mmCIF file of C-alpha atoms in Angstrom:
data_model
loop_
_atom_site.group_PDB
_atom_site.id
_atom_site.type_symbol
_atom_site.label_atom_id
_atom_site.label_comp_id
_atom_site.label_asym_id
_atom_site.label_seq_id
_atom_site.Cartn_x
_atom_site.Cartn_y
_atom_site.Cartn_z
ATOM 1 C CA UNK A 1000 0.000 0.000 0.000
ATOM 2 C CA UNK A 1001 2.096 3.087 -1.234
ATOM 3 C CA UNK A 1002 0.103 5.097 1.264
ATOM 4 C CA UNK A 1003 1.697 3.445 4.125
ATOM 5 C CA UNK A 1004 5.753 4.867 4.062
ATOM 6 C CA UNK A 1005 4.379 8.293 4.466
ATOM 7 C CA UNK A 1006 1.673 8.077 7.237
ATOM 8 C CA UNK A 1007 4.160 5.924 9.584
ATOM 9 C CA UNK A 1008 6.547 8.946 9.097
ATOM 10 C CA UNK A 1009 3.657 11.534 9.905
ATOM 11 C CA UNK A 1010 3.043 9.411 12.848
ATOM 12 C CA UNK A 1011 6.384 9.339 14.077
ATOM 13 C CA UNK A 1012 6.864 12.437 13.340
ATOM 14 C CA UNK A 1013 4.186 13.560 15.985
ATOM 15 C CA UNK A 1014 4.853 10.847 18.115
ATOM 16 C CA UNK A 1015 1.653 9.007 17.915
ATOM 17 C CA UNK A 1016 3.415 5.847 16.940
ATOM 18 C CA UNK A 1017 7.108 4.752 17.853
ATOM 19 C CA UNK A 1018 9.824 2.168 16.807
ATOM 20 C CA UNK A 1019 11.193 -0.370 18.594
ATOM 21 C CA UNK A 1020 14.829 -1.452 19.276
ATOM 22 C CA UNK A 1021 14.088 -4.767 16.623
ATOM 23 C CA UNK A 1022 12.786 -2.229 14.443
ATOM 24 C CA UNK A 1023 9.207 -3.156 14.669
ATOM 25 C CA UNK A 1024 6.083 -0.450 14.912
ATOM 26 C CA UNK A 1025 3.348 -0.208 17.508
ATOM 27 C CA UNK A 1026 1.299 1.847 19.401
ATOM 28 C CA UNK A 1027 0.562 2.143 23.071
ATOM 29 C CA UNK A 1028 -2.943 2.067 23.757
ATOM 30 C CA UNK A 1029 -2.693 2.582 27.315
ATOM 31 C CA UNK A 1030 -5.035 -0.173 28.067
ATOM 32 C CA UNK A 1031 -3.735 -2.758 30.258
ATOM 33 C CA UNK A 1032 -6.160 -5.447 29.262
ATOM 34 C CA UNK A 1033 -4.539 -4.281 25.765
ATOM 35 C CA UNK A 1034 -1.656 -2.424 25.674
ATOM 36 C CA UNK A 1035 0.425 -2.431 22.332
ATOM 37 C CA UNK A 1036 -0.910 -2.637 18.669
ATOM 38 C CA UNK A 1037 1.253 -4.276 16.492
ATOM 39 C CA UNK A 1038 1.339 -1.980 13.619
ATOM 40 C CA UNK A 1039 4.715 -3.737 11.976
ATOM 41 C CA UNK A 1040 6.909 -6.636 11.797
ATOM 42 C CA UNK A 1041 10.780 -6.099 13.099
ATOM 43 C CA UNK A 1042 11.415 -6.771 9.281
ATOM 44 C CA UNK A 1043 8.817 -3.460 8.399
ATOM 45 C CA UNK A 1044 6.065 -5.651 7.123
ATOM 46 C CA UNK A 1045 2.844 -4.157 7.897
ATOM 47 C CA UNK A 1046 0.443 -5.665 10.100
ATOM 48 C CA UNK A 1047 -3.235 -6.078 9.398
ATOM 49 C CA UNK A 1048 -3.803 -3.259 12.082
ATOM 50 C CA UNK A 1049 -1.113 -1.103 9.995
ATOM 51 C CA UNK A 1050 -3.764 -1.539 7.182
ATOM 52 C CA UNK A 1051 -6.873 -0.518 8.368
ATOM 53 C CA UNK A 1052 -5.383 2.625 9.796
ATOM 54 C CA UNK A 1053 -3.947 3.505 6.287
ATOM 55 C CA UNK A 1054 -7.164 2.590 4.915
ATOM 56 C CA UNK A 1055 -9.301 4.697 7.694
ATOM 57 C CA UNK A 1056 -6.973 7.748 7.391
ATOM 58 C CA UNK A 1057 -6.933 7.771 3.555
ATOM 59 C CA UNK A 1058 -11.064 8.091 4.042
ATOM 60 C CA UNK A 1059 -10.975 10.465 6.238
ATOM 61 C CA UNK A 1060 -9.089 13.172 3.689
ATOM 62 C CA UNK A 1061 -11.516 11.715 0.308
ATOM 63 C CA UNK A 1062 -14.563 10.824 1.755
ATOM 64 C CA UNK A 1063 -14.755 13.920 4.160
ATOM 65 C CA UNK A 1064 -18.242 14.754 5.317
ATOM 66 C CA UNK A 1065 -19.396 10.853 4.746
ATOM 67 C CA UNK A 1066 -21.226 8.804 7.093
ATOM 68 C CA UNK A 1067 -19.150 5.322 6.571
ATOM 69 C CA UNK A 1068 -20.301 2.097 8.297
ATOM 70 C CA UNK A 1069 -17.951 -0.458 9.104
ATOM 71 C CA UNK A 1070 -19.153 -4.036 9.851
ATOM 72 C CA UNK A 1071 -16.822 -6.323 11.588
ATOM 73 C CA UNK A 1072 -17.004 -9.018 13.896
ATOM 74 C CA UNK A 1073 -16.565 -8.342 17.177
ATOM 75 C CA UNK A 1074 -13.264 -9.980 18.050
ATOM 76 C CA UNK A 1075 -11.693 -6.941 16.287
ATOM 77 C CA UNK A 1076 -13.498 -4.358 18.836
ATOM 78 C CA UNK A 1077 -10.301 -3.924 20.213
ATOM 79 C CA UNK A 1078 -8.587 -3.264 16.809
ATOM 80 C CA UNK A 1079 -11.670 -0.717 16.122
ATOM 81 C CA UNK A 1080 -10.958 1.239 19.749
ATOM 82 C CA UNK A 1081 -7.573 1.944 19.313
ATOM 83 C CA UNK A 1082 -7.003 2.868 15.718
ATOM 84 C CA UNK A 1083 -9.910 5.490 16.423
ATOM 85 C CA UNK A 1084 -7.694 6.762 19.258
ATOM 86 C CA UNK A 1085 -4.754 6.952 17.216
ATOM 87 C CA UNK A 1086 -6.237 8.408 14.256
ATOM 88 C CA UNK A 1087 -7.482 11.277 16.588
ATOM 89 C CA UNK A 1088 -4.190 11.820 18.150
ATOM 90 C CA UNK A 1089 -2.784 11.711 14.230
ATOM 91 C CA UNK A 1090 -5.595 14.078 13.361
ATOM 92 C CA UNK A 1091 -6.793 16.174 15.664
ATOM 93 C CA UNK A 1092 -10.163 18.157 14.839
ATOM 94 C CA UNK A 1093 -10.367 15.846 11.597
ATOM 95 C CA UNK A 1094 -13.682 13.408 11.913
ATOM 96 C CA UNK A 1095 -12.385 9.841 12.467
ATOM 97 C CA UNK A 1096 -14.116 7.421 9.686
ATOM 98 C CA UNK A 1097 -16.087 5.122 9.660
ATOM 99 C CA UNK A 1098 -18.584 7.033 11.522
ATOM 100 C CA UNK A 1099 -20.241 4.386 12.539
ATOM 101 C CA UNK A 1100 -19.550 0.555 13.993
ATOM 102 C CA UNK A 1101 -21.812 -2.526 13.875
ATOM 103 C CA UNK A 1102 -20.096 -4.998 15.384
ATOM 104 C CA UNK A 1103 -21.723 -8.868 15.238
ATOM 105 C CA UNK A 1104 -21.388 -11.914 17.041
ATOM 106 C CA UNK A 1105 -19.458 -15.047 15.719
ATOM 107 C CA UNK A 1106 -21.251 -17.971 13.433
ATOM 108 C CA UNK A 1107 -21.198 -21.585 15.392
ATOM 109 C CA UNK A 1108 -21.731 -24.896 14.389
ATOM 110 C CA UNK A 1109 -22.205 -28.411 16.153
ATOM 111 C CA UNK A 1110 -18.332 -28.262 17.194
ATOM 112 C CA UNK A 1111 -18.758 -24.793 18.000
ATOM 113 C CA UNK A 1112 -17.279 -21.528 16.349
ATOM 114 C CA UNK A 1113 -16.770 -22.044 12.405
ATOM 115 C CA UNK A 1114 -13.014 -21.497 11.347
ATOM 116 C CA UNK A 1115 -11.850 -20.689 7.966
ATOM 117 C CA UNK A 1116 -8.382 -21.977 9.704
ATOM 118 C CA UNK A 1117 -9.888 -25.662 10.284
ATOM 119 C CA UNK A 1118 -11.342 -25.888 7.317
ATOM 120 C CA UNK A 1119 -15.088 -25.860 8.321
ATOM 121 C CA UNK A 1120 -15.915 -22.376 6.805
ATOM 122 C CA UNK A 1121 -19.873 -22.976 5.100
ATOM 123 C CA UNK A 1122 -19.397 -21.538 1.226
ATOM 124 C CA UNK A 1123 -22.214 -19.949 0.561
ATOM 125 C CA UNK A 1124 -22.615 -21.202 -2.895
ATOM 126 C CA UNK A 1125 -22.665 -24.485 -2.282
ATOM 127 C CA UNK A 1126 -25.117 -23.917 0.305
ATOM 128 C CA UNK A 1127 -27.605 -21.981 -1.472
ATOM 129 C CA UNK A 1128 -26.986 -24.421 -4.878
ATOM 130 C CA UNK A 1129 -28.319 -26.902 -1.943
ATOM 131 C CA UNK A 1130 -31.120 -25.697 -1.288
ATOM 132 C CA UNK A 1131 -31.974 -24.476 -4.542
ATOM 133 C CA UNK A 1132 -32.414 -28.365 -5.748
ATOM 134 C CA UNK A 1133 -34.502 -29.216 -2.047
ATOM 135 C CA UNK A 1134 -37.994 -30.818 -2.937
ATOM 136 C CA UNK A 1135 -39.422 -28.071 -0.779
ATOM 137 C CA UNK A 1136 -37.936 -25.140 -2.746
ATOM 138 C CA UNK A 1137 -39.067 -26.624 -6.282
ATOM 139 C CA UNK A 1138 -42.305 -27.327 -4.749
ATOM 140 C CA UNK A 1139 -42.717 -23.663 -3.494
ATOM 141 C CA UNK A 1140 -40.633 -22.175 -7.040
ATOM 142 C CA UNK A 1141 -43.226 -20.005 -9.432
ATOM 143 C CA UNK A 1142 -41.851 -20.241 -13.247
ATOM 144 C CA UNK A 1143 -43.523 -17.414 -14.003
ATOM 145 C CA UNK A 1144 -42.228 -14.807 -17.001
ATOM 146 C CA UNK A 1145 -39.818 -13.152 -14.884
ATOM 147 C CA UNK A 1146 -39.339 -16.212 -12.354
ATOM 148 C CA UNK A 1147 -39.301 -13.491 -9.330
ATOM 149 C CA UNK A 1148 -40.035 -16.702 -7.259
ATOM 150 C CA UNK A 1149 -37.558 -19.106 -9.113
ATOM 151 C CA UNK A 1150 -35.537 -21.946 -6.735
ATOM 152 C CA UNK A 1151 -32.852 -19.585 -6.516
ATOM 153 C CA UNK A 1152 -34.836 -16.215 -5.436
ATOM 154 C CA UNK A 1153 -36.636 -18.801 -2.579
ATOM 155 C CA UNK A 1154 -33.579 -20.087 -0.941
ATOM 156 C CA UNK A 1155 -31.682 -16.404 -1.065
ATOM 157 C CA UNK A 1156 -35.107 -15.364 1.116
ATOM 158 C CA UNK A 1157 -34.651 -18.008 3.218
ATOM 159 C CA UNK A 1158 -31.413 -18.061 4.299
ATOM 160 C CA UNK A 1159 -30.743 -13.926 4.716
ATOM 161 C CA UNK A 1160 -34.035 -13.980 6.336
ATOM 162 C CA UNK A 1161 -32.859 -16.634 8.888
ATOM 163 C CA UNK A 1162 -29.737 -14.267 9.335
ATOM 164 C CA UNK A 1163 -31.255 -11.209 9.761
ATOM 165 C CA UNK A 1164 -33.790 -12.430 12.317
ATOM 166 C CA UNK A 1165 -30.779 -12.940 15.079
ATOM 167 C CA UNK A 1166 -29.850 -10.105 17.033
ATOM 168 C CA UNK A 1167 -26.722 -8.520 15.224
ATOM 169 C CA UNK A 1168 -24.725 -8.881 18.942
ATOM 170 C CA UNK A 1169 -25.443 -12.292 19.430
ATOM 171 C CA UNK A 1170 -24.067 -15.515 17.659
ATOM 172 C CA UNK A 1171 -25.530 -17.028 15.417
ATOM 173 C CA UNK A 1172 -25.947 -21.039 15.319
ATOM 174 C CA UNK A 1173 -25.914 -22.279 12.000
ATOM 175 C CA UNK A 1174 -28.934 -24.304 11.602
ATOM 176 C CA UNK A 1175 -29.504 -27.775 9.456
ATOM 177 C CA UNK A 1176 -31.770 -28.123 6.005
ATOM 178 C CA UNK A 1177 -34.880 -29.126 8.154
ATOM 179 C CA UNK A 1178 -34.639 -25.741 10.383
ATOM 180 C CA UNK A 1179 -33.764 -23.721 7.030
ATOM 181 C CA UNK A 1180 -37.143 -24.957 5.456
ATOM 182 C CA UNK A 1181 -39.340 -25.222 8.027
ATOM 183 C CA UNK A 1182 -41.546 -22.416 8.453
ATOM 184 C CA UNK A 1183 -42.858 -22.693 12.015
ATOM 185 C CA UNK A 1184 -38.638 -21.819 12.627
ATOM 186 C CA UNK A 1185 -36.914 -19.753 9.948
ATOM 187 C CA UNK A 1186 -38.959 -16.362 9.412
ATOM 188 C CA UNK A 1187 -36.903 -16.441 6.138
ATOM 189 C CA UNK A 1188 -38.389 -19.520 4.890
ATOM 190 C CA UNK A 1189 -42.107 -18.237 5.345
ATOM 191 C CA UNK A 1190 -41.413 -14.858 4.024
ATOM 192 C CA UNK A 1191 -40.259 -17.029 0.894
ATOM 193 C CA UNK A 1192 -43.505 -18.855 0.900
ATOM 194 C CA UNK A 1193 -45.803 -15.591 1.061
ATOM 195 C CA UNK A 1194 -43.883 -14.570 -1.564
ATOM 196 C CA UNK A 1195 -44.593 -17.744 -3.229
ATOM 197 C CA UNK A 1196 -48.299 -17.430 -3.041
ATOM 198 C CA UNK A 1197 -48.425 -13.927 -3.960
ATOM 199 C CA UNK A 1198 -47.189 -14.415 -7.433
ATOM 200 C CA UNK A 1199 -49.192 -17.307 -8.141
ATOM 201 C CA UNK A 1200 -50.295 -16.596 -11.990
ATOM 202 C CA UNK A 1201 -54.078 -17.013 -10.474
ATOM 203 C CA UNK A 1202 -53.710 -13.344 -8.638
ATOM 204 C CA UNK A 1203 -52.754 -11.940 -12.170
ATOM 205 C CA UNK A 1204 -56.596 -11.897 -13.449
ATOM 206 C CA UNK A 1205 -58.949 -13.501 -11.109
ATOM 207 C CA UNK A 1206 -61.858 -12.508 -9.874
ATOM 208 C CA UNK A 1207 -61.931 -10.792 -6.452
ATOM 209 C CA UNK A 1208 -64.195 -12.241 -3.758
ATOM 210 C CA UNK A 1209 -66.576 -10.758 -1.467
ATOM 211 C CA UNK A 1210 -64.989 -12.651 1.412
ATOM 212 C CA UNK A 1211 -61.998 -10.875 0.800
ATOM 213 C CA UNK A 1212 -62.925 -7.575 1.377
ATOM 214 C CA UNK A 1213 -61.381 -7.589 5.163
ATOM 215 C CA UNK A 1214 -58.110 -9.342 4.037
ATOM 216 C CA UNK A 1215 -57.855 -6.457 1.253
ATOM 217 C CA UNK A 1216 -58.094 -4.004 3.683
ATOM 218 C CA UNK A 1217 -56.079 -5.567 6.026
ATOM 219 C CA UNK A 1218 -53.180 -5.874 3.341
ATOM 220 C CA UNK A 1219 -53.601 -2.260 2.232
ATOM 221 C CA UNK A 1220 -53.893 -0.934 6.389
ATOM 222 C CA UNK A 1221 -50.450 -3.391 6.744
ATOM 223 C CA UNK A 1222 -48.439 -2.072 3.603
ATOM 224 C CA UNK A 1223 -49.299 1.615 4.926
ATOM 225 C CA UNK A 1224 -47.021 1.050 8.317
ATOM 226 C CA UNK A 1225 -44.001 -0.175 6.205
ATOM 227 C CA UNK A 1226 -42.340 2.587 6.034
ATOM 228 C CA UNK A 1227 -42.985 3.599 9.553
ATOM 229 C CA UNK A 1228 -41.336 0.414 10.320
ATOM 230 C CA UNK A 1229 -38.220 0.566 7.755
ATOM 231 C CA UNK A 1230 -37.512 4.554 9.282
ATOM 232 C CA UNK A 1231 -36.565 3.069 12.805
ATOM 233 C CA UNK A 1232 -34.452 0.632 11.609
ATOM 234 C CA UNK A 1233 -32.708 2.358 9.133
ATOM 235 C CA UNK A 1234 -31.878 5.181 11.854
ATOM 236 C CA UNK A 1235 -30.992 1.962 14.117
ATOM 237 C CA UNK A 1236 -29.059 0.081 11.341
ATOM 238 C CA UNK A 1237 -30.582 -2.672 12.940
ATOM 239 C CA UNK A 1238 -33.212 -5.056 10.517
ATOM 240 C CA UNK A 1239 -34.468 -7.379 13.265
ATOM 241 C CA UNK A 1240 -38.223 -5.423 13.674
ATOM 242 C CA UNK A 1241 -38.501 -4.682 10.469
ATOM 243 C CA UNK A 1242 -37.792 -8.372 9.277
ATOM 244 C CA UNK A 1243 -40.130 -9.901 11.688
ATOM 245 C CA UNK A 1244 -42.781 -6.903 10.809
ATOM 246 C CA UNK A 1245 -42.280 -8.914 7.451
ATOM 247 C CA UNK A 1246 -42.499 -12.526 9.022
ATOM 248 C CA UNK A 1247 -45.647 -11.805 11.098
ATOM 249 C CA UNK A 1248 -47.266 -10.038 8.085
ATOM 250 C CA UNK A 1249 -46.366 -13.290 5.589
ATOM 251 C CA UNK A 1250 -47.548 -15.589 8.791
ATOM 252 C CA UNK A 1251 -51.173 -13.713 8.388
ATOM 253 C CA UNK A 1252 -51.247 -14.010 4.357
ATOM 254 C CA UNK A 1253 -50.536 -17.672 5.018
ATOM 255 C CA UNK A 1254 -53.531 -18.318 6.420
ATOM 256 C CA UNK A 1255 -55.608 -15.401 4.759
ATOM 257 C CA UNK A 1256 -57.917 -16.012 1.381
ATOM 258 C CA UNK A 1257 -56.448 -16.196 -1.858
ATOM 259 C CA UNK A 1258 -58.519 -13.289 -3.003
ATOM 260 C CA UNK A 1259 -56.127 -11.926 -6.049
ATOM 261 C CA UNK A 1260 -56.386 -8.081 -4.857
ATOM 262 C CA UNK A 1261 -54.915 -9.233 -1.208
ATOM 263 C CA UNK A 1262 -52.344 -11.163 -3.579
ATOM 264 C CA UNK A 1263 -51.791 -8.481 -5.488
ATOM 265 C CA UNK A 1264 -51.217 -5.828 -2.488
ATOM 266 C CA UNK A 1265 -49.316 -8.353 -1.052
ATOM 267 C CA UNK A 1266 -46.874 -8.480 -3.660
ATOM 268 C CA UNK A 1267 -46.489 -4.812 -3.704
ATOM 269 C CA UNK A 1268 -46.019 -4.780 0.664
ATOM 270 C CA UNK A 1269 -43.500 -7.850 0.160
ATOM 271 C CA UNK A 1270 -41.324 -6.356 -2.599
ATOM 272 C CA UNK A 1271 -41.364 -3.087 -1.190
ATOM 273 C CA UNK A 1272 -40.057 -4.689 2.077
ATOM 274 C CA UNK A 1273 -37.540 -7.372 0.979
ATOM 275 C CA UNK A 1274 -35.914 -4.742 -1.090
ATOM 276 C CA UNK A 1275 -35.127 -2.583 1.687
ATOM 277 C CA UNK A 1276 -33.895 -5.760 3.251
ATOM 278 C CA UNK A 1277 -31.920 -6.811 0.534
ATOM 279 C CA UNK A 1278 -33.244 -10.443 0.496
ATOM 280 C CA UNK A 1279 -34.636 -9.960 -3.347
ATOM 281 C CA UNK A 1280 -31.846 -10.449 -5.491
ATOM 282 C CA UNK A 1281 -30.519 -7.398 -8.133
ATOM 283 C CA UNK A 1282 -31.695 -9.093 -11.831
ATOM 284 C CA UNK A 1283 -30.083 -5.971 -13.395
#
């Protein structure tokens, strides 16, 4: 990173930072639970800390003004502490970036946390390729024109929805097939299946029912509070509400007639929702 030669001098230079005997780089937090970060090898290789202060700094100077998110997980809230506290002392009266940190808990398994190291990592695309084939999902998959409810659109539903219906903080327990597709469990799976049902072809052109007069409303009363529900949680940058505002609402159309205008609405409530969710996937 050519960036990096000049900021270590700058930071030496105001004694932020300061070399070691063995020629190595850190920085003393003044944390006792914590108190040096590595920011080089004795050889001057940089350290992964090194980087993200480069990185942060450089953003602070060309993204000036920005509100910047950083999502990590949060065995590196430590790391995201103390290169705020140095970039300060580097900067003073400069806004630190990112502005804002979500930190989230750790994915487990059967044997515990998952580790890229042991080999155990979950790769996505062979998990949602998985699914994608499950007699459940094909079952459930519309091949309509624009197959917005195709195998692969289903499972992409289901498993972000299962994600996003933890509480960022927590851990999340990575959960077997029969969890993944069972709707009583994974919110994600039965948003998937409301979406299902509204884009059966029969909503396109049938004929609306008396009986469904109160579900109509209902729908149209429900898809009126979603933005009321999506402002919180975008303020929040926190999902979990709004996805279960989602899960309880496809729990009711579930059970509710098949009246084409409530299947209609509903497609309208759902898409507007999953969007801002980002389960739907881009098809541009």
């Amino acid at each position: 990173i050519p960036e990096i030669p000049p900021l270590v001098e700058l930071a030496l230079e105001r004694g932020v930072i300061l070399r070691e005997p063995s020629g190595a780089l850190l920085y003393e937090t003044g944390d006792e639970s914590y108190p040096h970060l590595p920011l080089s090898r004795t050889d001057g290789f940089p350290t992964h800390h090194l980087r993200v202060v480069v990185t942060w700094h450089t953003m602070m100077r060309d993204e000036r003004g920005s509100e910047l998110v950083h999502l990590s997980g949060d065995e590196w809230r430590a790391n995201v502490v103390h290169v705020e506290k140095l970039l300060r002392r580097l900067e003073p009266g400069v806004p630190v970036l990112p502005s804002r940190h979500l930190m989230h808990g750790m994915v487990t398994g059967e044997s515990g946390e998952l580790s890229s190291g042991k080999g155990e990592a979950l790769l996505i695309d062979d998990l949602l390729d998985e699914l994608a084939a499950h007699p459940q999902v094909t079952a459930a998959a519309q091949e309509g024109e624009e197959r917005r409810c195709a195998p692969d659109d289903l499972v992409a539903i289901a498993l972000f929805g299962f994600c996003l219906d933890r509480p960022l903080v927590k851990r999340l327990a990575w959960a077997p097939t029969d969890v993944l597709l069972n709707p009583d469990i994974n919110i994600g799976w039965r948003i998937a299946l409301a979406w299902s049902k509204a884009w059966d072809p029969a909503n396109d052109a049938g004929e609306n029912t008396p009986e469904g007069d109160a579900d109509y409303r209902f729908a149209v009363l429900q898809s009126q509070l979603h933005r009321r529900m999506l402002a919180p949680a975008v303020e929040a940058l926190d999902l979990l509400k709004f996805v279960r505002f989602l899960g309880h609402l496809s729990t009711w159309y579930l059970d509710a007639s098949a009246d084409p205008r409530v299947g209609r609405a509903m497609r309208a409530t759902l898409a507007a929702g999953m969007s801002a969710a980002g389960l739907l996937r881009n098809r541009h």
